PDB file of C-alpha atoms in Angstrom:
ATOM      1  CA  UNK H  35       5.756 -28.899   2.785  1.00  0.00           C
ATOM      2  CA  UNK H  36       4.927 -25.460   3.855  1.00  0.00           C
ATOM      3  CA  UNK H  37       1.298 -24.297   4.309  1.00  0.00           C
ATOM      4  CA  UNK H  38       1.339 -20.680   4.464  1.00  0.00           C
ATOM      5  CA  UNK H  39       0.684 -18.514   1.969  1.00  0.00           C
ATOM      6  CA  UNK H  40       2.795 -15.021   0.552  1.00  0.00           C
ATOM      7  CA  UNK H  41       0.682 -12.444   2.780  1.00  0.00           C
ATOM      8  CA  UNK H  42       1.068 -10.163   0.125  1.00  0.00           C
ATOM      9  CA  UNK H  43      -0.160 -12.126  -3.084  1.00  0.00           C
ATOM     10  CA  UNK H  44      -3.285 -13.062  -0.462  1.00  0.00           C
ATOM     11  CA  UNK H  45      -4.161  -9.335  -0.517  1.00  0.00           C
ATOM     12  CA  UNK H  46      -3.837  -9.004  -3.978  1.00  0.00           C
ATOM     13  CA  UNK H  47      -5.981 -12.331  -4.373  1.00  0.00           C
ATOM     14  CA  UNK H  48      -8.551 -11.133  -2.162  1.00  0.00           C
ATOM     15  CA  UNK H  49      -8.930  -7.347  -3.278  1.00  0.00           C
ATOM     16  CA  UNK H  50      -9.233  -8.900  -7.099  1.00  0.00           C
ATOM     17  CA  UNK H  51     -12.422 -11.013  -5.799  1.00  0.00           C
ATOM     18  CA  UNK H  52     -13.913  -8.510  -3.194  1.00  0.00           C
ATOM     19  CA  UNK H  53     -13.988  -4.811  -4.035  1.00  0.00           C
ATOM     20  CA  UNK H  54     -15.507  -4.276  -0.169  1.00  0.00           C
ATOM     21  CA  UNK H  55     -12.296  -5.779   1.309  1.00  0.00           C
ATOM     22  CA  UNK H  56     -10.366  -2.970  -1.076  1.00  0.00           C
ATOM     23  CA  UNK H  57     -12.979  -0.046   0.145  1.00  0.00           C
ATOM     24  CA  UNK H  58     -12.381  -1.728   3.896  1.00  0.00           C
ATOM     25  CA  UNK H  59      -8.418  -1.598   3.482  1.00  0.00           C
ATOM     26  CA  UNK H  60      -8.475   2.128   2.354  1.00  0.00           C
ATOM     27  CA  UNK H  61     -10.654   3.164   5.397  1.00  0.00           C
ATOM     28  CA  UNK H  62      -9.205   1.655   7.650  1.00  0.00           C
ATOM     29  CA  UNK H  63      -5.809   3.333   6.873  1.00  0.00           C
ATOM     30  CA  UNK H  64      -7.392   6.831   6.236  1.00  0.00           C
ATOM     31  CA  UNK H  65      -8.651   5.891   9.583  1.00  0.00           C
ATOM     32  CA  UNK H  66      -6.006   5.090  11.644  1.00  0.00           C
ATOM     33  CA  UNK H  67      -3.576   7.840  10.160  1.00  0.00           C
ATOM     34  CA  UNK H  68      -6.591  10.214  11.601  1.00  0.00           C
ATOM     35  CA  UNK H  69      -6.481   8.634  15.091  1.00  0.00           C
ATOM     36  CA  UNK H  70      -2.595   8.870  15.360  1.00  0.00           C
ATOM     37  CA  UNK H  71      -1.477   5.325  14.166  1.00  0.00           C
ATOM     38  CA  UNK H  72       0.471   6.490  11.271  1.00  0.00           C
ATOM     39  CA  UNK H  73       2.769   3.252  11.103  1.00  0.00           C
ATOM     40  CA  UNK H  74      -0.393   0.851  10.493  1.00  0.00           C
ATOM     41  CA  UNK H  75      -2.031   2.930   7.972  1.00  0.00           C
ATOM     42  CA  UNK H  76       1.489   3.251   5.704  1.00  0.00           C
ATOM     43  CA  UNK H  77       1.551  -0.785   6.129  1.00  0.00           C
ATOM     44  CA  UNK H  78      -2.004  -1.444   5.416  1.00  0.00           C
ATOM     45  CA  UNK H  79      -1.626   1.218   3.000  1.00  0.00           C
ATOM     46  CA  UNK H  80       1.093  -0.157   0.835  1.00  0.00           C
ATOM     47  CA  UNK H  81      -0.242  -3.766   0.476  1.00  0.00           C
ATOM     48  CA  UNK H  82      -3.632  -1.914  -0.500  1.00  0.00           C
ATOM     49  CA  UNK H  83      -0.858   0.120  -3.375  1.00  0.00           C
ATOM     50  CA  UNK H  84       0.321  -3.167  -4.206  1.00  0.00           C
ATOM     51  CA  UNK H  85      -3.077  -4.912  -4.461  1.00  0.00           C
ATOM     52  CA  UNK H  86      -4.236  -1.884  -6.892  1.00  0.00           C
ATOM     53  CA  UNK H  87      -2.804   0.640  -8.667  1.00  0.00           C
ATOM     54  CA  UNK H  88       1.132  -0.802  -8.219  1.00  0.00           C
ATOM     55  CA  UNK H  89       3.930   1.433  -7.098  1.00  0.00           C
ATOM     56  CA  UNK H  90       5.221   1.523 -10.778  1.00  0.00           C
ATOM     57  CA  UNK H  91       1.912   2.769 -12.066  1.00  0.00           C
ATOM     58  CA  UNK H  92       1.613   4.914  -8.904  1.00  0.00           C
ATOM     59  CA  UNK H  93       4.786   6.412  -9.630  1.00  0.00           C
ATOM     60  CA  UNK H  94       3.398   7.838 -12.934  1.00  0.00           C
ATOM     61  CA  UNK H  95       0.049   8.797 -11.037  1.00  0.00           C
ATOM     62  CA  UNK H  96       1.935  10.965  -8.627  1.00  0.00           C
ATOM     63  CA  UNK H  97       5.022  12.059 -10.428  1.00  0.00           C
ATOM     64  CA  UNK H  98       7.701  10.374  -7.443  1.00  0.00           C
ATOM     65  CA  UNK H  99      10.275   7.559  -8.019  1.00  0.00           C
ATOM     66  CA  UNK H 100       8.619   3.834  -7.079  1.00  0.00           C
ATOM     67  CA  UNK H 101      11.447   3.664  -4.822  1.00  0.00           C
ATOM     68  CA  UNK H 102      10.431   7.195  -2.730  1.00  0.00           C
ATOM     69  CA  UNK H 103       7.275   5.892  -2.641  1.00  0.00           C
ATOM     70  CA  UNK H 104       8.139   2.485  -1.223  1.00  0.00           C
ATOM     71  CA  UNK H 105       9.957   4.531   1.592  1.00  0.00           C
ATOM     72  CA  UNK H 106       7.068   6.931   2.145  1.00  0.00           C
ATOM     73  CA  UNK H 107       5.009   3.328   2.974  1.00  0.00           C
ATOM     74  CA  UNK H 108       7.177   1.987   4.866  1.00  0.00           C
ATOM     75  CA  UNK H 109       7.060   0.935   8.679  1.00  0.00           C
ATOM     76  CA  UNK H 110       9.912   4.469   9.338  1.00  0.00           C
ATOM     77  CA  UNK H 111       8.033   6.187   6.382  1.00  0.00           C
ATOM     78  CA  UNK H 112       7.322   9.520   6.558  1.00  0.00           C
ATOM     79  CA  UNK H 113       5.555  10.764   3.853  1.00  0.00           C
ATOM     80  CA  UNK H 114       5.074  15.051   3.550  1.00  0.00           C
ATOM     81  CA  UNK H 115       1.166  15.589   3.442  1.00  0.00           C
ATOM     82  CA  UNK H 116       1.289  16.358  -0.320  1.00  0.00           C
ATOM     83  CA  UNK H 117       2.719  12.744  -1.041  1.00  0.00           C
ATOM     84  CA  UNK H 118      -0.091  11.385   1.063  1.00  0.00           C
ATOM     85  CA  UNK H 119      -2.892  13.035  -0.706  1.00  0.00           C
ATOM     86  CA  UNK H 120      -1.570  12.282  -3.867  1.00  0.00           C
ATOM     87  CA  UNK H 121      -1.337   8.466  -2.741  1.00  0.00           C
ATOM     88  CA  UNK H 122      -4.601   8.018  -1.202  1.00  0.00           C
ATOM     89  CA  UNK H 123      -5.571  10.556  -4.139  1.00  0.00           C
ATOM     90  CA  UNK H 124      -4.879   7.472  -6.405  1.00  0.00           C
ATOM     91  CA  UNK H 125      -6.388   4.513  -5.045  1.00  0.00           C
ATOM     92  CA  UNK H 126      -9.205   6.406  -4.375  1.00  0.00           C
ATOM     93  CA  UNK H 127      -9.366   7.079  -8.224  1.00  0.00           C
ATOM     94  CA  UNK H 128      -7.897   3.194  -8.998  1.00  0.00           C
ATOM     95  CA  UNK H 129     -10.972   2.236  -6.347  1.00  0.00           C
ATOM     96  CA  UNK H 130     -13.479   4.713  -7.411  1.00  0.00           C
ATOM     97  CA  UNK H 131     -14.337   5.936  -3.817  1.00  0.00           C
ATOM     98  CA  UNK H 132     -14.418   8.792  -1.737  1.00  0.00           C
ATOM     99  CA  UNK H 133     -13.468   9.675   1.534  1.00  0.00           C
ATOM    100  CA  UNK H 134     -15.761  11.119   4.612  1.00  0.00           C
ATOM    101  CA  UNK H 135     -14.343  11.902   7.569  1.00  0.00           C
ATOM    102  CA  UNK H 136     -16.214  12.309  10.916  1.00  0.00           C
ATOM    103  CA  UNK H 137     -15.939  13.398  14.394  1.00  0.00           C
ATOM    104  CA  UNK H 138     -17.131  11.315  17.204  1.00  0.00           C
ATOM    105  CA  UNK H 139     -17.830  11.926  20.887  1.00  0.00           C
ATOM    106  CA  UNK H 140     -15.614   9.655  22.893  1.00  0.00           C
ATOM    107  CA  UNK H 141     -16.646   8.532  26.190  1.00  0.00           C
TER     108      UNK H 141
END
């Protein structure tokens, strides 16, 4: 008998019970596609899609096919900066957030 779990219905599981994991998901990706790790933040960025809004419903939000949008957050994605405001555009709304961004000093 297996004891893992589906890594993907855990997110969902976990963003359903704790809106501040959801929140933490969504900065973290804005963050790392700011600091040049745009391959995390489409991964982390599509379970947080899947955990949320849904790439069906998502499709509707922004007006693209599910299936360009499950390319766009994929690991070889590369999604135009339109499609990514529109996507973080949405689970901001879905998550009722903003977003700050913020220079800092490094050492």
């Amino acid at each position: 008998m297996a004891l893992t779990r589906n890594f993907k219905q855990t997110v969902i599981e976990r963003v359903e019970r704790d809106p501040e994991f959801a929140k933490a998901l969504l900065d973290e990706a804005a963050t790392l596609f700011l600091s040049g790790d745009p391959e995390t933040a489409r991964l982390i960025l599509r379970d947080l899609v899947n955990a949320t809004v849904g790439f069906e419903q998502l499709a509707v939000l922004t007006d693209k096919p599910s299936k360009s949008l499950h390319r766009m957050l994929s690991p070889k994605g590369n999604p135009s900066m339109d499609n990514l405001a529109a996507i973080f555009g949405a689970v901001r709304a879905r998550l009722k957030v903003g977003i700050e961004a913020h220079t800092v000093e490094l050492a």
